[in-house]
Every structure is written in structure tokens, then in C-alpha cells.
Tab-separated table of C-alpha atoms and ligand atoms in Angstrom:
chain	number	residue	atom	x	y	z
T	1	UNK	CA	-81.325	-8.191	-59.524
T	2	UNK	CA	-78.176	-6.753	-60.230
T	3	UNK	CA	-75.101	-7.675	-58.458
T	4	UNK	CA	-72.519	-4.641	-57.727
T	5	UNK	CA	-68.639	-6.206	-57.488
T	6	UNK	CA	-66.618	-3.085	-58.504
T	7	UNK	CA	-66.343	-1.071	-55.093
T	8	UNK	CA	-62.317	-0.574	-56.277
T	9	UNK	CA	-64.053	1.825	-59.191
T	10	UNK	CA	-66.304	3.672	-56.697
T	11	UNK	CA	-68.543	2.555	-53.725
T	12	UNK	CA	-72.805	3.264	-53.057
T	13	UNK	CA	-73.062	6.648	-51.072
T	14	UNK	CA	-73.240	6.075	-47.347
T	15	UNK	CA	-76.439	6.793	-46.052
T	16	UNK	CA	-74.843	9.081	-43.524
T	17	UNK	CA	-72.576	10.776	-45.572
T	18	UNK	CA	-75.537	11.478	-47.718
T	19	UNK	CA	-77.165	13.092	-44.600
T	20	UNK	CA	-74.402	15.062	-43.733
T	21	UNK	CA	-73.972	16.176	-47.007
T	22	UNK	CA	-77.715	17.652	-47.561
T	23	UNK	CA	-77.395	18.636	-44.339
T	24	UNK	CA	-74.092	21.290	-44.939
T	25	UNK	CA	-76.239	22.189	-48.204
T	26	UNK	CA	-78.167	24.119	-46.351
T	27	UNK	CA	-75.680	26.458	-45.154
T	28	UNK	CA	-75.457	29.226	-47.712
T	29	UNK	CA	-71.936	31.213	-46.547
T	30	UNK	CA	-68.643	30.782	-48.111
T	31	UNK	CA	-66.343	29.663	-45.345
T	32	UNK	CA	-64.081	32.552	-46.129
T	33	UNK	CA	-66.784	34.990	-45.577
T	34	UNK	CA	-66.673	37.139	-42.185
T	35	UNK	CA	-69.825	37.399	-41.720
T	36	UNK	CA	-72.017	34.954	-39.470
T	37	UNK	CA	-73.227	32.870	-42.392
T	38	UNK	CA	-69.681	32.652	-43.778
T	39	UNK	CA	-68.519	31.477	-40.108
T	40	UNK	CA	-71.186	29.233	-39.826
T	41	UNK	CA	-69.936	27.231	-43.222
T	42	UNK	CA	-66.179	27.813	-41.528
T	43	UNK	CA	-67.404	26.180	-38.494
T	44	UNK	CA	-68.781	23.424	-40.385
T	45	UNK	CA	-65.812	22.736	-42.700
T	46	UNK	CA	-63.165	23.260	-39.688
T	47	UNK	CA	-64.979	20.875	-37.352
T	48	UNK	CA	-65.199	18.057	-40.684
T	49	UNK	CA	-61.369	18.795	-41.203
T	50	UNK	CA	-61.080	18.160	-36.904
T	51	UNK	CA	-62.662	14.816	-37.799
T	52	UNK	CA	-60.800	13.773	-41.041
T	53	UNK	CA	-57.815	14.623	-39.181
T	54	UNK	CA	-58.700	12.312	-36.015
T	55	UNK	CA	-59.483	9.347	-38.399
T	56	UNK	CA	-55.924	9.437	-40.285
T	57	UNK	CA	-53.628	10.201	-37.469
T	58	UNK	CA	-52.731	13.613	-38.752
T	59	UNK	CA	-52.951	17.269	-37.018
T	60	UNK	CA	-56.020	19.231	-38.568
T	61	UNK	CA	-54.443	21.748	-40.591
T	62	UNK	CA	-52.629	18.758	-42.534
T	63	UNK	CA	-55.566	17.897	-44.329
T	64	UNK	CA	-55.946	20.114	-47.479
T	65	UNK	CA	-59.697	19.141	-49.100
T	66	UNK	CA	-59.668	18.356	-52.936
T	67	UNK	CA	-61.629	16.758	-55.729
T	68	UNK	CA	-60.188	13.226	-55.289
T	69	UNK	CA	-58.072	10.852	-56.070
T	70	UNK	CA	-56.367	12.083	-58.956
T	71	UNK	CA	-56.112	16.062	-57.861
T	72	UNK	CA	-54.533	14.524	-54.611
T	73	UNK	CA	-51.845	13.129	-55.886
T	74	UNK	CA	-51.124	15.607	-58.717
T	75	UNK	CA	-51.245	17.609	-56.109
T	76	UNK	CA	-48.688	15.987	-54.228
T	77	UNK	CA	-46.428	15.314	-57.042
T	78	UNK	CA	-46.342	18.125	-58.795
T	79	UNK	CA	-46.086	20.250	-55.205
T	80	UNK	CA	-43.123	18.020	-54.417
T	81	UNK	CA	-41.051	18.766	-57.387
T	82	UNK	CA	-41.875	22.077	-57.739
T	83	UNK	CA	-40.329	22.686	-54.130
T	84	UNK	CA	-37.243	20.260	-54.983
T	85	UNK	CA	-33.730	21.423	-54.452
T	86	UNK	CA	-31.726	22.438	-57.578
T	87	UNK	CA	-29.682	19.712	-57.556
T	88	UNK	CA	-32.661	17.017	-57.228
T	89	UNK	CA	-33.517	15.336	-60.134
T	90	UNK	CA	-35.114	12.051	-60.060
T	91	UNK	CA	-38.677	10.898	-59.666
T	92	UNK	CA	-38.895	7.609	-57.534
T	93	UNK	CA	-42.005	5.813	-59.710
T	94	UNK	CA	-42.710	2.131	-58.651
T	95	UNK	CA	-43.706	0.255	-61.821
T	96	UNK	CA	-47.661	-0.451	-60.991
T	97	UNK	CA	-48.585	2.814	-59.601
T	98	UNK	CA	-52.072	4.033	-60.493
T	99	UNK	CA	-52.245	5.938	-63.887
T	100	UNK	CA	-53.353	9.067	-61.999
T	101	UNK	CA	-49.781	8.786	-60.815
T	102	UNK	CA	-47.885	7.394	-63.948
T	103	UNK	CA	-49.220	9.805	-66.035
T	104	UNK	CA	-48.663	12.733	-63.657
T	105	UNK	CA	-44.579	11.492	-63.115
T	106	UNK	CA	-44.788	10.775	-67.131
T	107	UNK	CA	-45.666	14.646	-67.486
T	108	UNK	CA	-43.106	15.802	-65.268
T	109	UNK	CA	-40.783	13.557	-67.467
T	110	UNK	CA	-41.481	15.837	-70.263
T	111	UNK	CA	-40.587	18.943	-68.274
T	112	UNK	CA	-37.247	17.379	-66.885
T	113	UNK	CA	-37.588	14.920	-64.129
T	114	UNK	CA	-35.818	11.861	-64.819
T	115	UNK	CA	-38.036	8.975	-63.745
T	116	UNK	CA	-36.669	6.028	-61.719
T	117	UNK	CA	-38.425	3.163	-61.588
T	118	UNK	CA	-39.328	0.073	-58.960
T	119	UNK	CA	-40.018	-3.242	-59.808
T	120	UNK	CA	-42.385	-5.234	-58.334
T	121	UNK	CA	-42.544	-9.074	-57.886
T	122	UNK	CA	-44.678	-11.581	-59.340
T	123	UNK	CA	-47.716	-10.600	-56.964
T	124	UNK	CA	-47.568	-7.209	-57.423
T	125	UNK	CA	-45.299	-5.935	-54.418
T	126	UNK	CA	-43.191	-3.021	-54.536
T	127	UNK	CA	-39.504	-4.288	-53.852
T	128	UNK	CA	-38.765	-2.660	-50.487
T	129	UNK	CA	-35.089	-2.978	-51.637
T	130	UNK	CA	-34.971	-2.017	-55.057
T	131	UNK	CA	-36.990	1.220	-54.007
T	132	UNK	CA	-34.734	2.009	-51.192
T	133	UNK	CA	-31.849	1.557	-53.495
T	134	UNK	CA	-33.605	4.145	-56.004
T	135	UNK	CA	-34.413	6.634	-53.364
T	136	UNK	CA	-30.167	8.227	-53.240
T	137	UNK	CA	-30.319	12.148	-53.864
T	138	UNK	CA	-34.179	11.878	-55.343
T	139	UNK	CA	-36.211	14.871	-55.483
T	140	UNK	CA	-39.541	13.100	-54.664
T	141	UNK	CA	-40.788	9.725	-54.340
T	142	UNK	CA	-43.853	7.800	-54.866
T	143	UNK	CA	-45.789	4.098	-53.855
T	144	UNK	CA	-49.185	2.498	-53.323
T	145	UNK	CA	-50.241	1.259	-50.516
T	146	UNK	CA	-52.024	-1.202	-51.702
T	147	UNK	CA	-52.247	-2.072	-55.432
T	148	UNK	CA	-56.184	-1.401	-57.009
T	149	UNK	CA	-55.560	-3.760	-59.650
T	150	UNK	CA	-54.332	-6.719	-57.654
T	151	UNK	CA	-55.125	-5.791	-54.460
T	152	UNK	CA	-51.395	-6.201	-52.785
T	153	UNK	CA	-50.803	-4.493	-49.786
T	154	UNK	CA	-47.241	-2.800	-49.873
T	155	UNK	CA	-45.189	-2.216	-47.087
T	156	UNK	CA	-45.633	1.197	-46.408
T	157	UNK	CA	-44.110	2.006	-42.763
T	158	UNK	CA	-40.813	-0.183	-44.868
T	159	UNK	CA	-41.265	2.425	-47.716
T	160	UNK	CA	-41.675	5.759	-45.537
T	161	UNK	CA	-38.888	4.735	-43.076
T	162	UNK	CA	-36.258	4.098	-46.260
T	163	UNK	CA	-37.685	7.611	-47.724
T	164	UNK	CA	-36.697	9.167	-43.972
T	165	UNK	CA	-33.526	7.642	-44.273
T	166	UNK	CA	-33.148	8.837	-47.430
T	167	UNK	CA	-34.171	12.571	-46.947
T	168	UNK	CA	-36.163	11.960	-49.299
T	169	UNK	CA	-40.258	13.217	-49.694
T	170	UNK	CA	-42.438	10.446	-50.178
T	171	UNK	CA	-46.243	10.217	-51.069
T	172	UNK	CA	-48.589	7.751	-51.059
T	173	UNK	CA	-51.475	6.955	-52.779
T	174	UNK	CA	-54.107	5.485	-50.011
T	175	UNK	CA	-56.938	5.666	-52.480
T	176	UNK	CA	-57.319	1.748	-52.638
T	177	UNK	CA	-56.213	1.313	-49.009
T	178	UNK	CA	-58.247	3.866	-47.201
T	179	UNK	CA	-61.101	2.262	-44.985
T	180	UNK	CA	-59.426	-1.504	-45.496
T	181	UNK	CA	-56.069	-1.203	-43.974
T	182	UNK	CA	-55.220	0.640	-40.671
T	183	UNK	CA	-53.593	4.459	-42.079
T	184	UNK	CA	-52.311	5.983	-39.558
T	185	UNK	CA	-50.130	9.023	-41.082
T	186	UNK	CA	-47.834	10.317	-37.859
T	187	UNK	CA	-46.964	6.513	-37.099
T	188	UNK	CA	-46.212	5.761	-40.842
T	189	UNK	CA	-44.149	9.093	-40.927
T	190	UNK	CA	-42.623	8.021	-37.745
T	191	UNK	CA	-39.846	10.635	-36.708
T	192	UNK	CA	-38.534	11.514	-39.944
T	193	UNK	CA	-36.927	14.906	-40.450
T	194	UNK	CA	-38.809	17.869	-41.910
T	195	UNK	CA	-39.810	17.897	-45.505
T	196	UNK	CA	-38.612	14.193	-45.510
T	197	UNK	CA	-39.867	10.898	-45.308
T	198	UNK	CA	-43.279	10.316	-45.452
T	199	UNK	CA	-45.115	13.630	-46.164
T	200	UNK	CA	-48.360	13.405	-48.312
T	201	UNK	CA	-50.847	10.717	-48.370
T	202	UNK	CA	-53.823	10.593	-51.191
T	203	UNK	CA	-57.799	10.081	-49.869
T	204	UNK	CA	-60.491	10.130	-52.690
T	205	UNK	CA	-64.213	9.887	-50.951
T	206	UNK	CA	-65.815	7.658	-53.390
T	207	UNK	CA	-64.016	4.747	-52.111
T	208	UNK	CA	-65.084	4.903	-48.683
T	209	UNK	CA	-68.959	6.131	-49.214
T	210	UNK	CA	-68.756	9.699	-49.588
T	211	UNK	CA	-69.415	11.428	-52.722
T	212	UNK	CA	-67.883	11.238	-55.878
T	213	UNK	CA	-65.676	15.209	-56.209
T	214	UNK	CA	-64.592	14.589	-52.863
T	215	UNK	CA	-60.839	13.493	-51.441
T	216	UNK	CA	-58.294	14.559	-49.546
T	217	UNK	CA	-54.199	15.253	-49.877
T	218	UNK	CA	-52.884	14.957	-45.801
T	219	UNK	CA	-49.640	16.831	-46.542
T	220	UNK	CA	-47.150	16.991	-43.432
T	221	UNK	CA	-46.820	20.801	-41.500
T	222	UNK	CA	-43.094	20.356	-42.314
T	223	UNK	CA	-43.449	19.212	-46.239
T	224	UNK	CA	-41.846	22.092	-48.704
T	225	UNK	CA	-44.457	21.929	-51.794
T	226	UNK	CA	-45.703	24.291	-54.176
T	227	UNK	CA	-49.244	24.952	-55.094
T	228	UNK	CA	-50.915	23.136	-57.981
T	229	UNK	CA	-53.743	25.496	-57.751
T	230	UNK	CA	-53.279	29.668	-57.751
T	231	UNK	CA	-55.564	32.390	-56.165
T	232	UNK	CA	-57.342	32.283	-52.725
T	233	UNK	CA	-54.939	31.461	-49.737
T	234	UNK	CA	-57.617	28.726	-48.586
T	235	UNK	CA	-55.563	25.873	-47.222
T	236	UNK	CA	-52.363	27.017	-46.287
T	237	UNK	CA	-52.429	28.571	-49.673
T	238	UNK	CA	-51.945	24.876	-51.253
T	239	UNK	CA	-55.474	24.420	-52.575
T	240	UNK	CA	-56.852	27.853	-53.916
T	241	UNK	CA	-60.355	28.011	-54.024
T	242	UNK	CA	-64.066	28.610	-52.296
T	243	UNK	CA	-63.901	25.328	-49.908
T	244	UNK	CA	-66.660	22.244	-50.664
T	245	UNK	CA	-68.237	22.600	-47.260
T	246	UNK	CA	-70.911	19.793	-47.720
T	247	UNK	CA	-68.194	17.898	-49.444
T	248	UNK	CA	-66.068	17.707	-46.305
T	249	UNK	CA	-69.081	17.278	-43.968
T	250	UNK	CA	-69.351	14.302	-46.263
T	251	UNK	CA	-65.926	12.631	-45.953
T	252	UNK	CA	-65.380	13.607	-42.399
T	253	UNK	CA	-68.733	11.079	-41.878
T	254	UNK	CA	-67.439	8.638	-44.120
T	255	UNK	CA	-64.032	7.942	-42.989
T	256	UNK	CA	-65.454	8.107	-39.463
T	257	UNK	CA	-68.060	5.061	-40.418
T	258	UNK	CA	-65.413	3.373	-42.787
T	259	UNK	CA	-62.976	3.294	-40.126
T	260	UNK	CA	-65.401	2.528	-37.530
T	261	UNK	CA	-66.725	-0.753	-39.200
T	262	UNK	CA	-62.994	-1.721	-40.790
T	263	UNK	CA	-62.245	-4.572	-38.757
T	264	UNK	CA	-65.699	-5.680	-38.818
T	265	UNK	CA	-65.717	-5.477	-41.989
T	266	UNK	CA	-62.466	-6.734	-43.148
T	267	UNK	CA	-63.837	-9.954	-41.904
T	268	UNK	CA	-66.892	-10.161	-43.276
T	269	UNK	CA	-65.097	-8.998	-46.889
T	270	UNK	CA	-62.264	-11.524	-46.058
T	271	UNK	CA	-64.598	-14.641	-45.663
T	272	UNK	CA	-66.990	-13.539	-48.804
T	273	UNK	CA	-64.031	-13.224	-50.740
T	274	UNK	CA	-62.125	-16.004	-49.962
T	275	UNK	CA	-65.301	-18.171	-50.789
T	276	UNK	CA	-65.691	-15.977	-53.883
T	277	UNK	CA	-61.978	-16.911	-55.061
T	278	UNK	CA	-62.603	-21.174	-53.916
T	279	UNK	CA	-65.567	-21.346	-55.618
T	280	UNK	CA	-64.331	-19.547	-59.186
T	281	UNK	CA	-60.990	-21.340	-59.037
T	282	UNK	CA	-63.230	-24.781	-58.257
T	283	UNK	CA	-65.106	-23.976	-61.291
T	284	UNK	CA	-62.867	-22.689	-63.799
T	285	UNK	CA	-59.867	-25.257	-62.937
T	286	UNK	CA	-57.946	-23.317	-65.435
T	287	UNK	CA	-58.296	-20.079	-63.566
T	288	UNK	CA	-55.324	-18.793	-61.157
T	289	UNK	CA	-55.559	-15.880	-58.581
T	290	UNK	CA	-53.184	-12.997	-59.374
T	291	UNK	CA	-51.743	-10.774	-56.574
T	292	UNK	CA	-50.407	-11.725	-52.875
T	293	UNK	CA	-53.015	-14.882	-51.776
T	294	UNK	CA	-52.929	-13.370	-48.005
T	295	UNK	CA	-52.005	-10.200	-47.790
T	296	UNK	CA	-54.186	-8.802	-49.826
T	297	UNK	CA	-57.345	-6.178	-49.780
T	298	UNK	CA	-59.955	-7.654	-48.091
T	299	UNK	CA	-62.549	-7.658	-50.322
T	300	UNK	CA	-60.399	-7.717	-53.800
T	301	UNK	CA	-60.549	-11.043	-55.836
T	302	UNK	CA	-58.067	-10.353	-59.197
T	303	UNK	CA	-58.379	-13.723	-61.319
T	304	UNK	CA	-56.659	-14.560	-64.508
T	305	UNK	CA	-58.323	-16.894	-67.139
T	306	UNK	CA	-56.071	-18.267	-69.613
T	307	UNK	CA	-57.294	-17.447	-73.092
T	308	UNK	CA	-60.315	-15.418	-72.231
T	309	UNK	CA	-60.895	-11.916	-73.148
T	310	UNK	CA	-60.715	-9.991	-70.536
T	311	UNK	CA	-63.207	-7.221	-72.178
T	312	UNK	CA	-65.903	-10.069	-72.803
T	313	UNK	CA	-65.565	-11.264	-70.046
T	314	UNK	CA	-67.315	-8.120	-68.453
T	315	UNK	CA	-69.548	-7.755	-71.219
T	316	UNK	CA	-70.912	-11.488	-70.176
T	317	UNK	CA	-70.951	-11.331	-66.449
T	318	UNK	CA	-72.715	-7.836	-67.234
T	319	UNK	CA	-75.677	-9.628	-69.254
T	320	UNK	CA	-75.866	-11.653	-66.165
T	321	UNK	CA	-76.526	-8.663	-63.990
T	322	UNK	CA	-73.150	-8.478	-62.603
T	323	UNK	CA	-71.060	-5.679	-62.831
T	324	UNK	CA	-66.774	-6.335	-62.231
T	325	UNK	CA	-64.043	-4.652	-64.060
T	326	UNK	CA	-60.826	-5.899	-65.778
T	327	UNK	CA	-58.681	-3.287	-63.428
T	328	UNK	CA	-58.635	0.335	-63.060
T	329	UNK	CA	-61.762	2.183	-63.459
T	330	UNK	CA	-59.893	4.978	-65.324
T	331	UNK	CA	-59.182	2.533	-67.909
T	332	UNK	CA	-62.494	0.469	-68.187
T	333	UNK	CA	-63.817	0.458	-71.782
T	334	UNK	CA	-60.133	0.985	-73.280
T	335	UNK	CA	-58.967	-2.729	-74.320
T	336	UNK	CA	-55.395	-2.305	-73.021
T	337	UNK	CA	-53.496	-4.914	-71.432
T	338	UNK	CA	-53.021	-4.131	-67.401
T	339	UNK	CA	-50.106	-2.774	-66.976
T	340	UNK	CA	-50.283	-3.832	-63.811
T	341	UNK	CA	-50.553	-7.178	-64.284
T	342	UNK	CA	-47.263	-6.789	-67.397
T	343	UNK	CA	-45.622	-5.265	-64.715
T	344	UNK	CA	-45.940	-8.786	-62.435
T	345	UNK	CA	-44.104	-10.366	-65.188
T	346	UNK	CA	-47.098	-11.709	-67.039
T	347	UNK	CA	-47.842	-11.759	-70.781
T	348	UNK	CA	-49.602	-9.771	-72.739
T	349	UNK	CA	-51.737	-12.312	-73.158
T	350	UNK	CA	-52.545	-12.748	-69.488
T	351	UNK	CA	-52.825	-8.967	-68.863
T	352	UNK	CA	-55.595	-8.853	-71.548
T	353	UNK	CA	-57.294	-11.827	-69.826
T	354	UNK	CA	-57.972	-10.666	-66.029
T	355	UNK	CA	-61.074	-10.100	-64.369
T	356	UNK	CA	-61.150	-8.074	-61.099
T	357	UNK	CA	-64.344	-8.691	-58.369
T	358	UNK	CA	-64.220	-5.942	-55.788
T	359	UNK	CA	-66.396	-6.030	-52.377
T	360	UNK	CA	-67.574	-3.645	-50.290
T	361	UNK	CA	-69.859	-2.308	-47.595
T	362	UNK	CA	-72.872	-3.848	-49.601
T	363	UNK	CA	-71.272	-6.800	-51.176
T	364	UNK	CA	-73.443	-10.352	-49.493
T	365	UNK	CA	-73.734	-13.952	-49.930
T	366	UNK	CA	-75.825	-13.338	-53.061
T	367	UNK	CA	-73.439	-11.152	-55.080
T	368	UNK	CA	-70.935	-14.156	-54.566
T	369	UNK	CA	-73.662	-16.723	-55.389
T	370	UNK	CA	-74.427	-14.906	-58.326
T	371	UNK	CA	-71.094	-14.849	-59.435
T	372	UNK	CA	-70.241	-18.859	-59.402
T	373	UNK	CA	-73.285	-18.846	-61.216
T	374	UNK	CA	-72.276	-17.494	-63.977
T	375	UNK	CA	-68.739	-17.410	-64.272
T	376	UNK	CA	-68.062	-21.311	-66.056
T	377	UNK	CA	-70.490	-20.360	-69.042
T	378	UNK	CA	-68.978	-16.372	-69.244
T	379	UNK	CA	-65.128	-17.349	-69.060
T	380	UNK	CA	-65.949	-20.444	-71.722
T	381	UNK	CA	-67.870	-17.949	-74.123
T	382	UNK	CA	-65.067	-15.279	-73.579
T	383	UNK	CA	-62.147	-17.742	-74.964
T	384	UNK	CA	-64.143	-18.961	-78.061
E	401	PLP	C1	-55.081	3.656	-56.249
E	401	PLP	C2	-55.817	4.756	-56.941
E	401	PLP	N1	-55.245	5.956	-57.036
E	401	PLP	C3	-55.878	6.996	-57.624
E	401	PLP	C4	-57.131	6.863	-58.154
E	401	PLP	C5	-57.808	8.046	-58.783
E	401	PLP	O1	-58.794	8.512	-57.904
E	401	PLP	P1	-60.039	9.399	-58.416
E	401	PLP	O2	-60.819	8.538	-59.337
E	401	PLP	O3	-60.774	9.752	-57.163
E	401	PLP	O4	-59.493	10.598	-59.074
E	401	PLP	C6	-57.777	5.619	-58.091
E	401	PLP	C7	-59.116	5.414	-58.704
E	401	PLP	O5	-59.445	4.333	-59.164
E	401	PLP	C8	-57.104	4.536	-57.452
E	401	PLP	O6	-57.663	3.317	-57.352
């Protein structure tokens, strides 16, 4: 039996997003047809964007459908300083951002931006401080909000309301967040001006259930951002292209069931987790849980093991049937240090020997079971 603890990398279709998805399949139109198929797919996709929209507190035509995670916030960032005033340099970049985001602000580096970056503290939180202090006469800034290595949940109403004061655009990146932590965009955005504050927020589907290819970017009415994409005006002209109809069905169902079941669930994840971190910590006396103890993702248990190898580790627990991850999924088979975890103040050393155990939707008693299992033999093999 094999035991699935990397939901952070990407999470088991949902059952009824698969539905809706074959379902949409069916319809053969392309949503910017005229004709009654073409309608018929428009219907479809305008009714799932109705939905997405309900679930993360944002009006409809704020939610621009893409491939993702890492489209979204490309997206985003590259929109953001495209539109920037003249005078606007800087790139607000908190130091453990996703590498969909550190490479995208690392490209824009090259073409002129001048990046500025954020600490964070020993347990992975942004510095609400420090990044308000970085925000003066920015062009765009960035945060998490909640860390996918860690599992840290950020202040994010802190961060948008110092971007507002600011004047300054803010994004952020949801993808860990979305379906575990209440995201509700117009209260995080509160009453900032337009084209300030907070005004685009990162979705990618896999996370929550619905297929991998799907996501959304919610970007505000008010935001002033360029297209990524050129040719069709689909999407206020921000995404060009022949809309994923069955993709959207898709998400729309998802987030609907994710939020739906998140208290519920944040419980369930909470209590597994918490016994999950006891019983490795119990085991492995030399162990020590990275990333804030409470306020933390639900179902995210980031451990450091003094000496092991972070890379064996996995191969080990993976023999065992188990499947985990030493961080982010875009980096899994590339033996690099977390920068995550460097970025916490930890050696290189440490950040070589973490181990991350991720719940979800169909994480039980058995997964975790399996786990404390194996883990004394796997960590002691992984530091010979
Ligand atoms: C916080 C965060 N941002 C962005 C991404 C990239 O998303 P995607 O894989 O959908 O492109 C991920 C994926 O692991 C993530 O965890």
C-alpha cells in the first residue's frame, strides 16, 4: 500500500472536479464563437468564472483563467512591471518566495528591475516591518501567503494594508494557501486605492483537486498591468487565447468543495499532523520541526534531521511505500540545499537535511502510522 504525503507538490483529482471536467468535454464550441455551440461553452466558462469568483471574494470578471501556478504569477509580475511608472524601479522580493516567483523577479533583474529583498525570521515569516520599510516608491511587490516549504502562514491583510499605504501593487502567491486558509481577496485588499495595494492573487488547481494545467490569476478591476500573453482579447485582453472551458468547470468545482470542507478539514489535517510531528520527534529525539509550531498549514509537517541526507531520506521512505518531498516540487530530484530553509538562517547543512510530509483531502490514520513506522530506520540509514 502506498502512502501519498506530498499534497504541497500536487493533490489526487477530486472526484467532482473530475465530473465536471468530462462533463464540459463534451461541449464542442469555442467560447468565443457566436454561434449556439460557441455560447453554450461561453455559458459554461462564464457561470465557472461566477463561481470561482464567489469562492475568493472577488467580482467575476477579476478572475483571468491560466495554466497554474507559475503562469499566474508570471503573469502578475511581469504585468505589474510592465505597467510601472517611469520613475518606479524596484521589485519588492521577500527572501523565501517560491522559485516560480524568484526566478521570474531574477529575470526582470536582468532587464532592469532592481530587486529588494525581505528577510524572514527563523520560522520562515516574512518581516511585516522590514517589507513595509522596502515597499517606498516600488514599482511592484511580492509575498506568500503561506510558505510551501515550511508551511508558515504570513500575514497577508499586514502585507496588503502596508502595500495600500504604500501605493504600491502587491501580489500574492495563494498557491500553498488556497483551500487551507480563509482568502478572501476584497477584504485582504480592503479599501486601497486603484492600481494599489493588494491587486493580484495566484490560484493553481492542482492543489485544491482540480486538474493539473489549471489555475487562476484574480487581478483587481482597478490594477494597471500589461499582458504576458498577445493575440485574442479573451480576458480583458490579459490572457490571449481559446479559453480551457472544462478546465474552469473544473476549478470552479474544486474551490467550491475545497472551501466547503476547509474548516472541516483543517481539523482533521491539524490533529493528523500534529500526531504525525509527536510521534517523529518522539522517535528521532534528534529531529526538530522547522517553520512556525502553530501557525502553520494545517496539514504541513517540515522536519529537520541533523546529519541526514535529505535526498535519501526520500529515496528510503519511498522503498517503504511512502512518498514526501524535501521542499518544492519544482525542485525535487535536484540535490540543492532549500533555500528556504538558508533563508531561516539555517546551514547548509540543515537545508540539505529536511524532509517535508504534506496532508491532504486523502491523507488518514494509516499514512501517519506508516510513517512512524519507518522513519527511525530511514533517517538512521540516511546519516551513515
Ligand atoms: C507557493 C507556490 N507557488 C507557485 C507554485 C507553482 O505552481 P504550478 O506548479 O501550478 O505552476 C507552487 C508549486 O509548487 C507553489 O507551491
Amino acid at each position: 500500500m502506498r502512502h501519498y504525503l506530498d499534497h504541497a507538490a500536487t493533490t489526487p483529482l477530486r472526484p467532482g472536479a473530475r465530473d465536471a471536467w468530462l462533463a464540459a468535454s463534451e461541449i464542442v464550441g469555442n467560447a468565443s464563437s457566436t454561434h449556439g455551440a460557441g455560447q453554450a461553452a461561453r455559458r459554461l466558462l462564464e457561470d465557472s468564472r461566477e463561481r470561482a469568483a464567489a469562492v475568493v471574494g472577488c467580482d467575476p470578471i477579476e478572475v483571468v483563467f491560466t495554466s497554474g501556478g507559475t503562469e499566474s504569477i508570471n503573469t502578475a509580475l511581469r504585468g505589474l512591471w510592465g505597467a510601472r511608472t517611469a520613475e518606479a524601479a524596484a521589485i519588492v522580493l521577500p527572501d523565501a518566495e517560491h522559485h516560480a516567483t524568484t526566478d521570474t523577479v531574477a529575470a526582470l533583474a536582468r532587464e532592469g528591475a532592481v530587486v529588494r529583498p525581505v528577510p524572514v525570521d527563523a520560522l520562515g515569516r516574512i518581516d511585516t516591518a522590514m517589507f513595509a520599510a522596502a515597499l517606498d516608491g516600488a514599482a511592484v511587490a511580492t509575498a506568500l501567503v503561506a510558505n510551501n516549504e515550511v508551511g508558515t502562514v504570513n500575514d497577508a491583510r499586514a502585507l496588503s494594508l502596508s502595500a495600500a499605504a504604500a501605493g504600491v501593487p502587491l501580489h500574492l502567491d495563494a498557491v500553498s494557501a488556497c483551500g487551507h486558509v480563509p482568502l478572501v481577496f476584497r477584504d485582504l485588499r480592503g479599501d486601497a486605492s486603484a492600481g494599489t495595494g493588494l491587486v493580484a492573487m495566484s490560484i493553481a488547481g492542482h492543489k485544491i483537486g482540480a486538474p493539473v494545467g489549471t489555475g487562476m490569476l484574480v487581478v483587481s478591476r482597478s490594477a494597471r498591468i500589461a499582458p504576458l500573453l498577445h493575440g485574442g482579447s479573451q480576458q480583458r485582453g490579459l490572457r490571449a487565447g481559446t479559453q480551457d472551458v472544462p478546465g474552469a468547470a473544473a476549478l470552479a468545482v474544486a474551490l467550491e468543495e475545497a472551501e466547503a470542507e476547509r474548516e472541516r478539514e483543517s481539523t482533521r489535517l491539524a490533529a493528523l499532523r500534529d500526531r504525525l510531528i509527536a510521534g517523529v520527534l518522539a522517535a528521532v529525539p534528534s529531529a526538530a520541526l522547522l517553520g512556525d509550531p502553530l501557525d502553520r498549514l494545517p496539514g504541513n509537517a517540515h522536519l529537520l534531521f541533523p546529519g541526514a541526507v535529505g535526498e535519501s531520506l526520500l529515496f528510503l521512505l519511498d522503498m517503504a511505500g511512502i512518498s514526501a518531498s524535501t521542499g518544492s516540487a519544482c525542485q525535487a530530484g535536484v540535490a540543492e540545499p532549500s533555500h528556504v530553509v538558508l533563508a531561516m538562517g539555517r546551514s547548509e547543512q540543515d537545508a540539505r537535511s529536511v524532509l517535508r510530509l504534506t496532508l491532504g483531502a486523502t491523507s488518514t490514520e494509516a499514512d501517519v502510522d506508516a510513517v512512524l513506522v519507518a522513519i527511525p530506520d530511514a533517517v538512521s540509514r540516511a546519516s551513515r
